[in-house]
CSV table of C-alpha atoms and ligand atoms in Angstrom, one decimal:
chain,number,residue,atom,x,y,z
Q,119,UNK,CA,-216.3,83.1,35.2
Q,120,UNK,CA,-218.5,81.2,37.7
Q,121,UNK,CA,-221.0,79.7,36.9
Q,122,UNK,CA,-224.5,81.7,38.6
Q,123,UNK,CA,-228.0,79.0,37.4
Q,124,UNK,CA,-226.8,75.8,38.3
Q,125,UNK,CA,-228.5,73.2,36.4
Q,126,UNK,CA,-230.1,69.9,37.2
Q,127,UNK,CA,-230.3,67.8,33.5
Q,128,UNK,CA,-230.2,64.3,35.5
Q,129,UNK,CA,-233.9,63.6,35.7
Q,130,UNK,CA,-234.5,64.5,32.0
Q,131,UNK,CA,-231.8,62.4,30.4
Q,132,UNK,CA,-233.5,58.6,30.4
Q,133,UNK,CA,-236.1,60.3,28.4
Q,134,UNK,CA,-233.8,61.7,25.5
Q,135,UNK,CA,-231.6,58.6,23.1
Q,136,UNK,CA,-228.7,58.1,24.3
Q,137,UNK,CA,-226.8,59.4,21.0
Q,138,UNK,CA,-229.2,62.6,20.7
Q,139,UNK,CA,-227.1,65.5,22.7
Q,140,UNK,CA,-224.4,64.4,20.3
Q,141,UNK,CA,-226.6,64.7,17.1
Q,142,UNK,CA,-228.2,67.8,18.3
Q,143,UNK,CA,-225.2,69.6,18.5
Q,144,UNK,CA,-225.1,70.2,15.1
Q,145,UNK,CA,-228.3,71.8,15.0
Q,146,UNK,CA,-228.0,73.9,17.8
Q,147,UNK,CA,-225.0,75.3,16.3
Q,148,UNK,CA,-226.8,76.2,13.2
Q,149,UNK,CA,-229.8,77.7,15.2
Q,150,UNK,CA,-227.1,80.0,17.3
Q,151,UNK,CA,-225.0,81.0,14.5
Q,152,UNK,CA,-228.3,82.4,12.6
Q,153,UNK,CA,-228.9,84.7,15.3
Q,154,UNK,CA,-225.8,85.6,15.9
Q,155,UNK,CA,-224.9,86.1,12.8
Q,156,UNK,CA,-228.5,88.2,12.8
Q,157,UNK,CA,-228.9,85.8,9.1
Q,158,UNK,CA,-232.6,84.1,9.5
Q,159,UNK,CA,-236.2,85.7,9.7
Q,160,UNK,CA,-237.0,88.2,11.8
Q,161,UNK,CA,-233.5,89.7,12.5
Q,162,UNK,CA,-234.7,93.0,12.7
Q,163,UNK,CA,-236.1,92.2,15.8
Q,164,UNK,CA,-232.8,91.1,17.5
Q,165,UNK,CA,-232.0,94.0,19.3
Q,166,UNK,CA,-232.4,92.7,22.5
Q,167,UNK,CA,-229.8,90.6,22.2
Q,168,UNK,CA,-226.9,93.3,22.5
Q,169,UNK,CA,-229.4,95.2,25.4
Q,170,UNK,CA,-227.5,94.4,28.0
Q,171,UNK,CA,-224.2,96.7,26.7
Q,172,UNK,CA,-225.9,98.9,23.7
Q,173,UNK,CA,-228.3,99.9,25.6
Q,174,UNK,CA,-229.6,104.0,25.7
Q,175,UNK,CA,-227.5,105.4,28.4
Q,176,UNK,CA,-229.5,109.0,28.4
Q,177,UNK,CA,-232.9,107.5,27.8
Q,178,UNK,CA,-231.6,105.2,31.3
Q,179,UNK,CA,-231.0,108.3,33.0
Q,180,UNK,CA,-234.4,109.5,32.0
Q,181,UNK,CA,-236.2,106.6,33.1
Q,182,UNK,CA,-234.2,107.0,36.5
Q,183,UNK,CA,-235.2,110.6,36.9
Q,184,UNK,CA,-239.0,109.9,35.7
Q,185,UNK,CA,-239.2,107.0,38.2
Q,186,UNK,CA,-238.3,109.1,40.7
Q,187,UNK,CA,-240.5,112.2,40.2
Q,188,UNK,CA,-243.5,109.5,39.8
Q,189,UNK,CA,-242.6,108.0,43.2
Q,190,UNK,CA,-243.1,112.2,44.4
Q,191,UNK,CA,-245.9,112.8,42.5
Q,192,UNK,CA,-248.1,109.8,43.7
Q,193,UNK,CA,-249.0,106.9,45.6
Q,194,UNK,CA,-249.7,104.8,42.6
Q,195,UNK,CA,-248.6,104.1,39.4
Q,196,UNK,CA,-251.0,103.0,36.6
Q,197,UNK,CA,-249.3,100.2,33.7
Q,198,UNK,CA,-251.7,100.4,30.7
Q,199,UNK,CA,-250.7,97.7,28.2
Q,200,UNK,CA,-251.1,94.3,27.1
Q,201,UNK,CA,-248.7,91.5,26.1
Q,202,UNK,CA,-245.4,92.3,25.6
Q,203,UNK,CA,-246.4,95.4,27.0
Q,204,UNK,CA,-247.3,94.6,30.2
Q,205,UNK,CA,-245.8,91.3,31.5
Q,206,UNK,CA,-242.1,91.6,31.8
Q,207,UNK,CA,-242.5,94.4,34.3
Q,208,UNK,CA,-245.1,92.4,36.0
Q,209,UNK,CA,-243.2,89.6,36.6
Q,210,UNK,CA,-240.4,91.5,37.9
Q,211,UNK,CA,-242.6,92.9,40.1
Q,212,UNK,CA,-244.2,90.2,41.4
Q,213,UNK,CA,-241.0,88.8,41.7
Q,214,UNK,CA,-239.5,91.2,43.7
Q,215,UNK,CA,-242.1,92.9,45.5
Q,216,UNK,CA,-242.6,91.8,49.3
Q,217,UNK,CA,-246.0,89.2,49.0
Q,218,UNK,CA,-247.9,91.5,51.3
Q,219,UNK,CA,-247.5,95.4,50.8
Q,220,UNK,CA,-248.1,98.3,53.3
Q,221,UNK,CA,-250.9,99.8,53.0
Q,222,UNK,CA,-249.3,103.4,52.1
Q,223,UNK,CA,-246.7,101.5,50.4
Q,224,UNK,CA,-246.0,103.2,46.2
Q,225,UNK,CA,-247.8,100.5,44.4
Q,226,UNK,CA,-247.5,99.3,40.8
Q,227,UNK,CA,-251.0,98.6,39.4
Q,228,UNK,CA,-251.9,97.4,35.7
Q,229,UNK,CA,-254.6,98.2,33.6
Q,230,UNK,CA,-255.8,96.8,29.8
Q,231,UNK,CA,-254.3,94.3,30.0
Q,232,UNK,CA,-258.0,92.6,29.8
Q,233,UNK,CA,-261.3,93.7,28.6
Q,234,UNK,CA,-263.1,93.6,32.2
Q,235,UNK,CA,-265.3,96.7,32.3
Q,236,UNK,CA,-265.6,95.8,36.0
Q,237,UNK,CA,-261.7,95.4,36.4
Q,238,UNK,CA,-261.6,99.3,35.1
Q,239,UNK,CA,-264.8,100.3,36.7
Q,240,UNK,CA,-263.4,98.6,40.3
Q,241,UNK,CA,-260.1,100.5,39.2
Q,242,UNK,CA,-261.5,103.7,38.8
Q,243,UNK,CA,-263.4,103.6,42.7
Q,244,UNK,CA,-259.8,102.3,43.8
Q,245,UNK,CA,-258.2,105.4,42.4
Q,246,UNK,CA,-260.6,108.0,43.3
Q,247,UNK,CA,-258.9,109.3,46.8
Q,248,UNK,CA,-255.2,108.5,45.9
Q,249,UNK,CA,-252.9,110.1,44.0
Q,250,UNK,CA,-251.4,108.5,40.1
Q,251,UNK,CA,-249.8,109.1,37.3
Q,252,UNK,CA,-250.1,106.5,34.3
Q,253,UNK,CA,-247.3,105.0,32.3
Q,254,UNK,CA,-249.3,104.1,29.1
Q,255,UNK,CA,-247.2,101.4,26.7
Q,256,UNK,CA,-247.9,100.4,23.8
Q,257,UNK,CA,-246.0,99.9,20.1
Q,258,UNK,CA,-248.3,100.0,17.8
Q,259,UNK,CA,-250.1,102.5,20.2
Q,260,UNK,CA,-253.7,100.7,18.7
Q,261,UNK,CA,-253.9,97.7,20.6
Q,262,UNK,CA,-257.6,97.8,21.9
Q,263,UNK,CA,-257.4,96.2,25.3
Q,264,UNK,CA,-254.8,99.7,26.2
Q,265,UNK,CA,-256.7,101.5,24.2
Q,266,UNK,CA,-259.6,101.5,25.8
Q,267,UNK,CA,-258.6,101.1,29.2
Q,268,UNK,CA,-256.2,104.5,28.6
Q,269,UNK,CA,-259.2,106.2,27.1
Q,270,UNK,CA,-261.4,105.6,30.4
Q,271,UNK,CA,-257.8,106.2,32.5
Q,272,UNK,CA,-256.8,109.7,30.7
Q,273,UNK,CA,-260.5,111.2,31.4
Q,274,UNK,CA,-260.4,110.0,34.8
Q,275,UNK,CA,-256.8,112.0,35.7
Q,276,UNK,CA,-257.7,114.9,33.4
Q,277,UNK,CA,-261.3,115.2,35.6
Q,278,UNK,CA,-259.1,114.9,38.8
Q,279,UNK,CA,-256.0,117.1,38.1
Q,280,UNK,CA,-256.9,119.1,35.2
Q,281,UNK,CA,-254.9,118.9,31.6
Q,282,UNK,CA,-252.3,120.5,32.3
Q,283,UNK,CA,-251.2,118.7,36.2
Q,284,UNK,CA,-252.7,115.3,34.5
Q,285,UNK,CA,-250.4,115.7,31.3
Q,286,UNK,CA,-247.2,115.5,33.9
Q,287,UNK,CA,-249.1,113.3,35.7
Q,288,UNK,CA,-248.9,110.7,32.3
Q,289,UNK,CA,-246.1,108.7,30.9
Q,290,UNK,CA,-246.1,107.2,27.2
Q,291,UNK,CA,-244.1,104.6,25.8
Q,292,UNK,CA,-244.2,104.1,22.4
Q,293,UNK,CA,-242.5,104.3,19.1
Q,294,UNK,CA,-239.6,106.9,18.2
Q,295,UNK,CA,-242.3,108.5,15.4
Q,296,UNK,CA,-245.4,106.9,14.6
Q,297,UNK,CA,-248.4,105.3,15.5
Q,298,UNK,CA,-251.3,107.0,17.6
Q,299,UNK,CA,-249.9,106.8,21.4
Q,300,UNK,CA,-247.1,108.8,19.9
Q,301,UNK,CA,-249.5,111.4,18.3
Q,302,UNK,CA,-251.4,112.0,21.2
Q,303,UNK,CA,-248.5,112.2,23.1
Q,304,UNK,CA,-246.8,114.6,20.6
Q,305,UNK,CA,-249.7,116.8,20.8
Q,306,UNK,CA,-250.9,116.4,24.9
Q,307,UNK,CA,-246.8,117.2,25.6
Q,308,UNK,CA,-245.8,113.6,28.0
Q,309,UNK,CA,-243.1,112.9,28.6
Q,310,UNK,CA,-242.2,109.8,26.3
Q,311,UNK,CA,-240.0,106.7,26.5
Q,312,UNK,CA,-238.9,104.5,23.6
Q,313,UNK,CA,-239.7,101.2,22.3
Q,314,UNK,CA,-236.3,100.6,20.1
Q,315,UNK,CA,-237.6,99.8,16.3
Q,316,UNK,CA,-235.6,96.2,17.0
Q,317,UNK,CA,-237.4,94.9,19.9
Q,318,UNK,CA,-240.5,93.1,20.0
Q,319,UNK,CA,-242.5,93.6,22.4
Q,320,UNK,CA,-242.0,89.8,24.4
Q,321,UNK,CA,-238.2,90.7,24.1
Q,322,UNK,CA,-238.4,94.5,25.8
Q,323,UNK,CA,-238.2,94.2,29.4
Q,324,UNK,CA,-235.2,95.4,29.5
Q,325,UNK,CA,-236.2,98.7,27.4
Q,326,UNK,CA,-238.0,101.8,28.7
Q,327,UNK,CA,-241.1,99.3,28.5
Q,328,UNK,CA,-240.1,97.3,31.3
Q,329,UNK,CA,-237.9,99.3,33.2
Q,330,UNK,CA,-239.6,102.0,33.9
Q,331,UNK,CA,-242.3,100.6,35.5
Q,332,UNK,CA,-240.3,98.2,37.2
Q,333,UNK,CA,-238.1,101.2,38.3
Q,334,UNK,CA,-241.2,103.4,39.5
Q,335,UNK,CA,-241.7,100.1,41.8
Q,336,UNK,CA,-238.4,100.7,43.1
Q,337,UNK,CA,-236.1,98.3,42.0
Q,338,UNK,CA,-232.7,99.1,41.1
Q,339,UNK,CA,-232.8,98.2,37.3
Q,340,UNK,CA,-229.1,98.8,36.9
Q,341,UNK,CA,-228.7,95.6,38.8
Q,342,UNK,CA,-231.4,94.1,36.3
Q,343,UNK,CA,-229.5,94.8,33.4
Q,344,UNK,CA,-226.2,94.0,35.4
Q,345,UNK,CA,-227.9,90.5,35.8
Q,346,UNK,CA,-228.0,90.1,31.4
Q,347,UNK,CA,-225.1,91.2,31.0
Q,348,UNK,CA,-223.2,88.6,33.1
Q,349,UNK,CA,-225.8,86.2,31.7
Q,350,UNK,CA,-224.8,87.6,27.7
Q,351,UNK,CA,-221.5,87.0,28.3
Q,352,UNK,CA,-221.7,83.8,29.9
Q,353,UNK,CA,-223.1,81.9,28.0
Q,354,UNK,CA,-221.5,82.3,24.4
Q,355,UNK,CA,-220.2,79.0,23.8
Q,356,UNK,CA,-221.2,76.6,21.2
Q,357,UNK,CA,-221.1,73.3,23.5
Q,358,UNK,CA,-223.5,72.2,24.6
Q,359,UNK,CA,-221.6,70.4,27.3
Q,360,UNK,CA,-219.8,73.9,28.6
Q,361,UNK,CA,-223.4,76.4,27.5
Q,362,UNK,CA,-226.6,75.5,30.1
Q,363,UNK,CA,-228.7,77.5,27.4
Q,364,UNK,CA,-227.6,75.5,24.9
Q,365,UNK,CA,-228.5,71.9,26.8
Q,366,UNK,CA,-231.1,73.3,27.6
Q,367,UNK,CA,-232.2,73.5,24.2
Q,368,UNK,CA,-230.9,70.4,23.4
Q,369,UNK,CA,-233.0,68.8,26.2
Q,370,UNK,CA,-236.4,70.7,25.4
Q,371,UNK,CA,-235.7,69.8,21.8
Q,372,UNK,CA,-235.5,66.1,22.2
Q,373,UNK,CA,-238.4,66.0,24.9
Q,374,UNK,CA,-240.5,67.0,22.4
Q,375,UNK,CA,-238.8,64.8,19.5
Q,376,UNK,CA,-239.8,61.9,21.9
Q,377,UNK,CA,-243.6,63.0,22.0
Q,378,UNK,CA,-243.5,65.4,25.0
Q,379,UNK,CA,-245.0,68.3,23.2
Q,380,UNK,CA,-245.9,70.2,26.3
Q,381,UNK,CA,-243.1,72.3,29.2
Q,382,UNK,CA,-244.1,73.1,32.2
Q,383,UNK,CA,-242.8,75.4,34.2
Q,384,UNK,CA,-242.8,74.9,37.7
Q,385,UNK,CA,-241.9,77.0,40.4
Q,386,UNK,CA,-242.3,76.2,44.7
Q,387,UNK,CA,-242.1,80.0,45.3
Q,388,UNK,CA,-245.5,81.8,44.0
Q,389,UNK,CA,-243.7,84.7,44.0
Q,390,UNK,CA,-242.5,83.9,40.6
Q,391,UNK,CA,-246.0,83.3,39.1
Q,392,UNK,CA,-245.9,86.5,36.7
Q,393,UNK,CA,-242.4,85.2,35.4
Q,394,UNK,CA,-244.5,81.6,34.3
Q,395,UNK,CA,-246.5,84.1,32.4
Q,396,UNK,CA,-244.1,86.1,31.7
Q,397,UNK,CA,-241.8,83.0,29.8
Q,398,UNK,CA,-245.6,81.1,28.0
Q,399,UNK,CA,-246.1,84.5,26.0
Q,400,UNK,CA,-242.1,84.1,24.9
Q,401,UNK,CA,-242.1,80.8,24.3
Q,402,UNK,CA,-245.4,80.3,22.9
Q,403,UNK,CA,-245.5,83.3,21.0
Q,404,UNK,CA,-242.5,82.8,19.3
Q,405,UNK,CA,-242.7,79.0,18.7
Q,406,UNK,CA,-245.9,78.2,17.8
Q,407,UNK,CA,-246.1,78.2,14.6
Q,408,UNK,CA,-246.5,76.6,11.3
Q,409,UNK,CA,-248.6,73.6,13.6
Q,410,UNK,CA,-245.0,73.4,15.6
Q,411,UNK,CA,-243.9,73.9,18.8
Q,412,UNK,CA,-244.4,73.0,22.6
Q,413,UNK,CA,-247.2,73.7,24.4
Q,414,UNK,CA,-246.1,76.0,27.9
Q,415,UNK,CA,-247.7,75.8,30.5
Q,416,UNK,CA,-246.7,76.3,34.3
Q,417,UNK,CA,-247.8,75.4,37.8
Q,418,UNK,CA,-247.0,76.8,41.0
Q,419,UNK,CA,-246.6,73.5,43.5
Q,420,UNK,CA,-247.2,72.7,46.2
Q,421,UNK,CA,-250.5,74.9,45.8
Q,422,UNK,CA,-251.0,73.1,42.2
Q,423,UNK,CA,-249.7,69.7,43.4
Q,424,UNK,CA,-253.9,68.8,44.9
Q,425,UNK,CA,-254.8,70.0,41.8
Q,426,UNK,CA,-253.2,69.4,38.6
Q,427,UNK,CA,-250.4,66.8,40.4
Q,428,UNK,CA,-252.7,64.2,39.7
Q,429,UNK,CA,-252.6,64.5,35.9
Q,430,UNK,CA,-248.9,64.9,35.7
Q,431,UNK,CA,-248.3,62.1,38.1
Q,432,UNK,CA,-251.1,59.8,36.0
Q,433,UNK,CA,-252.7,61.7,33.1
Q,434,UNK,CA,-251.4,61.8,29.6
Q,435,UNK,CA,-247.5,61.2,29.5
Q,436,UNK,CA,-246.8,64.2,27.0
Q,437,UNK,CA,-245.0,66.5,29.0
Q,438,UNK,CA,-242.4,67.6,30.8
Q,439,UNK,CA,-241.0,70.1,34.0
Q,440,UNK,CA,-238.8,73.1,34.0
Q,441,UNK,CA,-238.8,73.6,37.7
Q,442,UNK,CA,-237.4,77.3,39.2
Q,443,UNK,CA,-235.8,77.0,41.9
Q,444,UNK,CA,-234.4,79.6,44.4
Q,445,UNK,CA,-231.9,78.4,46.7
Q,446,UNK,CA,-231.4,80.9,48.8
Q,447,UNK,CA,-234.3,81.1,51.3
Q,448,UNK,CA,-235.6,84.5,52.2
Q,449,UNK,CA,-236.8,83.5,55.7
Q,450,UNK,CA,-236.3,80.7,58.0
Q,451,UNK,CA,-239.1,80.4,59.7
Q,452,UNK,CA,-238.8,77.1,61.8
Q,453,UNK,CA,-241.4,74.9,62.9
Q,454,UNK,CA,-242.0,74.4,66.9
Q,455,UNK,CA,-242.6,71.5,68.9
Q,456,UNK,CA,-246.2,71.5,70.6
Q,457,UNK,CA,-246.9,70.1,73.3
Q,458,UNK,CA,-250.1,68.2,72.0
Q,459,UNK,CA,-248.7,66.8,69.0
Q,460,UNK,CA,-252.0,66.3,67.4
Q,461,UNK,CA,-251.4,67.4,63.8
Q,462,UNK,CA,-248.7,64.9,64.1
Q,463,UNK,CA,-245.8,67.4,62.9
Q,464,UNK,CA,-242.8,67.4,66.0
Q,465,UNK,CA,-241.1,64.8,63.6
Q,466,UNK,CA,-240.4,68.4,61.9
Q,467,UNK,CA,-239.3,70.4,65.0
Q,468,UNK,CA,-237.0,72.3,64.3
Q,469,UNK,CA,-236.7,72.0,60.8
Q,470,UNK,CA,-237.8,75.6,58.0
Q,471,UNK,CA,-240.6,75.9,56.4
Q,472,UNK,CA,-238.3,76.2,53.7
Q,473,UNK,CA,-236.7,72.6,54.1
Q,474,UNK,CA,-239.8,71.2,53.8
Q,475,UNK,CA,-240.8,72.8,50.7
Q,476,UNK,CA,-237.3,71.5,49.1
Q,477,UNK,CA,-238.0,68.3,50.6
Q,478,UNK,CA,-241.3,68.4,48.5
Q,479,UNK,CA,-239.8,69.3,45.2
Q,480,UNK,CA,-236.9,66.3,45.8
Q,481,UNK,CA,-239.4,64.2,45.8
Q,482,UNK,CA,-241.4,65.5,43.6
Q,483,UNK,CA,-239.3,65.3,41.1
Q,484,UNK,CA,-238.5,61.6,41.8
Q,485,UNK,CA,-242.1,60.9,41.6
Q,486,UNK,CA,-242.6,62.2,38.3
Q,487,UNK,CA,-239.7,61.1,36.9
Q,488,UNK,CA,-241.4,57.8,37.9
Q,489,UNK,CA,-244.4,58.2,36.6
Q,490,UNK,CA,-242.9,59.5,32.7
Q,491,UNK,CA,-242.3,62.5,33.5
Q,492,UNK,CA,-238.7,64.1,32.5
Q,493,UNK,CA,-237.3,67.2,34.9
Q,494,UNK,CA,-234.8,70.1,34.3
Q,495,UNK,CA,-234.2,71.8,37.0
Q,496,UNK,CA,-232.7,75.8,37.1
Q,497,UNK,CA,-231.5,76.5,40.4
Q,498,UNK,CA,-231.7,80.0,41.1
Q,499,UNK,CA,-229.0,81.4,43.5
Q,500,UNK,CA,-231.4,84.8,45.2
Q,501,UNK,CA,-234.2,86.7,44.8
Q,502,UNK,CA,-232.8,89.6,43.1
Q,503,UNK,CA,-233.0,92.5,40.4
Q,504,UNK,CA,-229.7,90.6,39.4
Q,505,UNK,CA,-231.0,87.1,39.1
Q,506,UNK,CA,-234.3,88.9,37.7
Q,507,UNK,CA,-232.0,90.2,34.4
Q,508,UNK,CA,-229.8,87.3,34.0
Q,509,UNK,CA,-232.9,84.9,34.2
Q,510,UNK,CA,-234.4,86.7,31.4
Q,511,UNK,CA,-232.0,86.8,29.6
Q,512,UNK,CA,-231.1,83.0,29.8
Q,513,UNK,CA,-234.4,82.2,28.4
Q,514,UNK,CA,-234.9,84.9,25.9
Q,515,UNK,CA,-231.3,83.8,24.5
Q,516,UNK,CA,-232.5,79.7,24.5
Q,517,UNK,CA,-236.3,81.0,22.4
Q,518,UNK,CA,-234.5,81.9,20.0
Q,519,UNK,CA,-232.4,79.5,19.4
Q,520,UNK,CA,-235.1,77.0,20.1
Q,521,UNK,CA,-236.9,79.0,17.5
Q,522,UNK,CA,-234.6,78.8,14.9
Q,523,UNK,CA,-234.4,74.8,15.2
Q,524,UNK,CA,-238.1,74.7,15.0
Q,525,UNK,CA,-237.6,76.9,11.6
Q,526,UNK,CA,-239.8,79.0,12.3
Q,527,UNK,CA,-239.2,83.0,12.5
Q,528,UNK,CA,-239.2,83.3,16.4
Q,529,UNK,CA,-239.9,87.0,16.2
Q,530,UNK,CA,-243.2,87.6,14.5
Q,531,UNK,CA,-246.5,86.9,15.9
Q,532,UNK,CA,-248.5,86.3,12.6
Q,533,UNK,CA,-251.7,83.9,14.8
Q,534,UNK,CA,-252.5,86.9,17.1
Q,535,UNK,CA,-253.9,88.8,14.1
Q,536,UNK,CA,-256.9,86.3,13.5
Q,537,UNK,CA,-258.7,87.3,16.5
Q,538,UNK,CA,-258.4,90.8,16.2
Q,539,UNK,CA,-259.8,91.1,12.4
Q,540,UNK,CA,-263.3,88.8,13.7
Q,541,UNK,CA,-263.5,91.3,16.9
Q,542,UNK,CA,-263.0,94.3,14.4
Q,543,UNK,CA,-265.8,93.1,12.1
Q,544,UNK,CA,-268.0,92.1,14.6
Q,545,UNK,CA,-267.9,95.5,17.0
Q,546,UNK,CA,-268.2,97.3,13.9
Q,547,UNK,CA,-264.9,98.8,12.4
Q,548,UNK,CA,-264.4,100.6,9.2
Q,549,UNK,CA,-262.9,98.3,6.6
Q,550,UNK,CA,-263.9,95.2,8.0
Q,551,UNK,CA,-267.6,95.4,6.5
Q,552,UNK,CA,-267.0,91.9,4.0
Q,553,UNK,CA,-265.8,90.0,7.1
Q,554,UNK,CA,-268.7,91.3,9.0
Q,555,UNK,CA,-271.0,89.6,6.8
Q,556,UNK,CA,-269.0,86.4,6.7
Q,557,UNK,CA,-269.3,85.8,9.8
Q,558,UNK,CA,-272.7,86.2,10.2
Q,559,UNK,CA,-273.3,84.4,8.0
Q,560,UNK,CA,-271.0,81.5,10.5
Q,561,UNK,CA,-272.9,82.4,13.4
U,119,PA5,O1,-244.8,90.2,22.1
U,119,PA5,C1,-245.6,91.6,21.1
U,119,PA5,O2,-245.5,91.9,20.3
U,119,PA5,C2,-247.0,91.2,21.7
U,119,PA5,O3,-247.4,91.0,22.5
U,119,PA5,C3,-247.3,93.1,22.1
U,119,PA5,O4,-246.6,93.3,23.0
U,119,PA5,C4,-248.3,93.5,21.8
U,119,PA5,O5,-249.9,93.2,21.8
U,119,PA5,C5,-249.1,94.9,22.2
U,119,PA5,O6,-248.9,95.6,21.2
U,119,PA5,P1,-248.4,97.2,21.3
U,119,PA5,O7,-247.2,97.3,22.3
U,119,PA5,O8,-248.6,97.1,20.3
U,119,PA5,O9,-249.5,97.7,22.2
């Protein structure tokens, strides 16, 4: 099997101890075994490991049928969800859709991923004269942000089409048997899709959570699964030298031990911006526990070289960069000669814009390396559903192994509850009376 992602670790090597890689191999082996043997904490959430080969084929067909139905009945799909119930689909769609859509094209819009009343109100106004369907996604069925958004949107869709037609336009993705959304969906007769018990939110992009909105957007989800499947079988060897997932995990962990506690995911193609959001949730929520873990951030170059670039080059020496580079340009826009050449760009005549971008990448890596910022370059051959699936699996696997190396449970998120409890208490939710009093004293 040939390498699909070519990863260049050369610009990180000078920043790790000479024998580091040899020493860390043992730890990699141990963490990988914990994952493969399903013997670690959080092992009830390892369904994503085998998802590319072991997915519910009937559910998959149902997703394809529903996606077709949605595209036929509506011009817009509003996807209601937050965190893992939103970022995978958003990342895939942003990665694969054209930057500028034709006006009449089918649109996927997200809601319930914030508590902005202005966002919701403007969305309602936007939907007023357009046909739309809703895919409400919540594993627990009780998450505040999507629950509020769905309440508002459900009223709007029922007012627009009447209850009977509205229920044909609402698709619920949730737990197979329990939770508030499951109850409501069953009561109202919505078509439902299942969030598997053994897959946590941030690992759920290849379940109905991600696949229904992605398929509705017109993306080939078979190819996406195929990409993940190939990655799954490619990254099985334990040796760091033979397995780039292990090499990536080893290097980021060695850098972390050398005081590089911030990993920046960098892209040179803005269609990867939401991939970075997905990646940040994956690593941030999986590793940031027990006062451990790399802080994960992101930047889009060259845009952010004109803002964050200064800090990265010259600020605190705490970061390293993981750079996503799309090797094959989607467009070959050529720079033409200009008679006056007032902008002094004629030396680029005949070169493509992508060539300029690629030289910016090369120049920046070297400048950052000289400035004390290590870089790992992940070369992605093309923009495709296949490459998205491949890359998603690459990082999920890396994250699971890395979490076990840090000796945290990579599959829970206890820290997320703290803000929720306070918010519920302040909002006067029944059951939170004492906390409300305690908070009022602190205010
Ligand atoms: O990764 C996770 O588990 C979280 O980000 C959840 O996906 C997020 O909180 C949404 O939860 P739910 O799907 O239960 O509404």
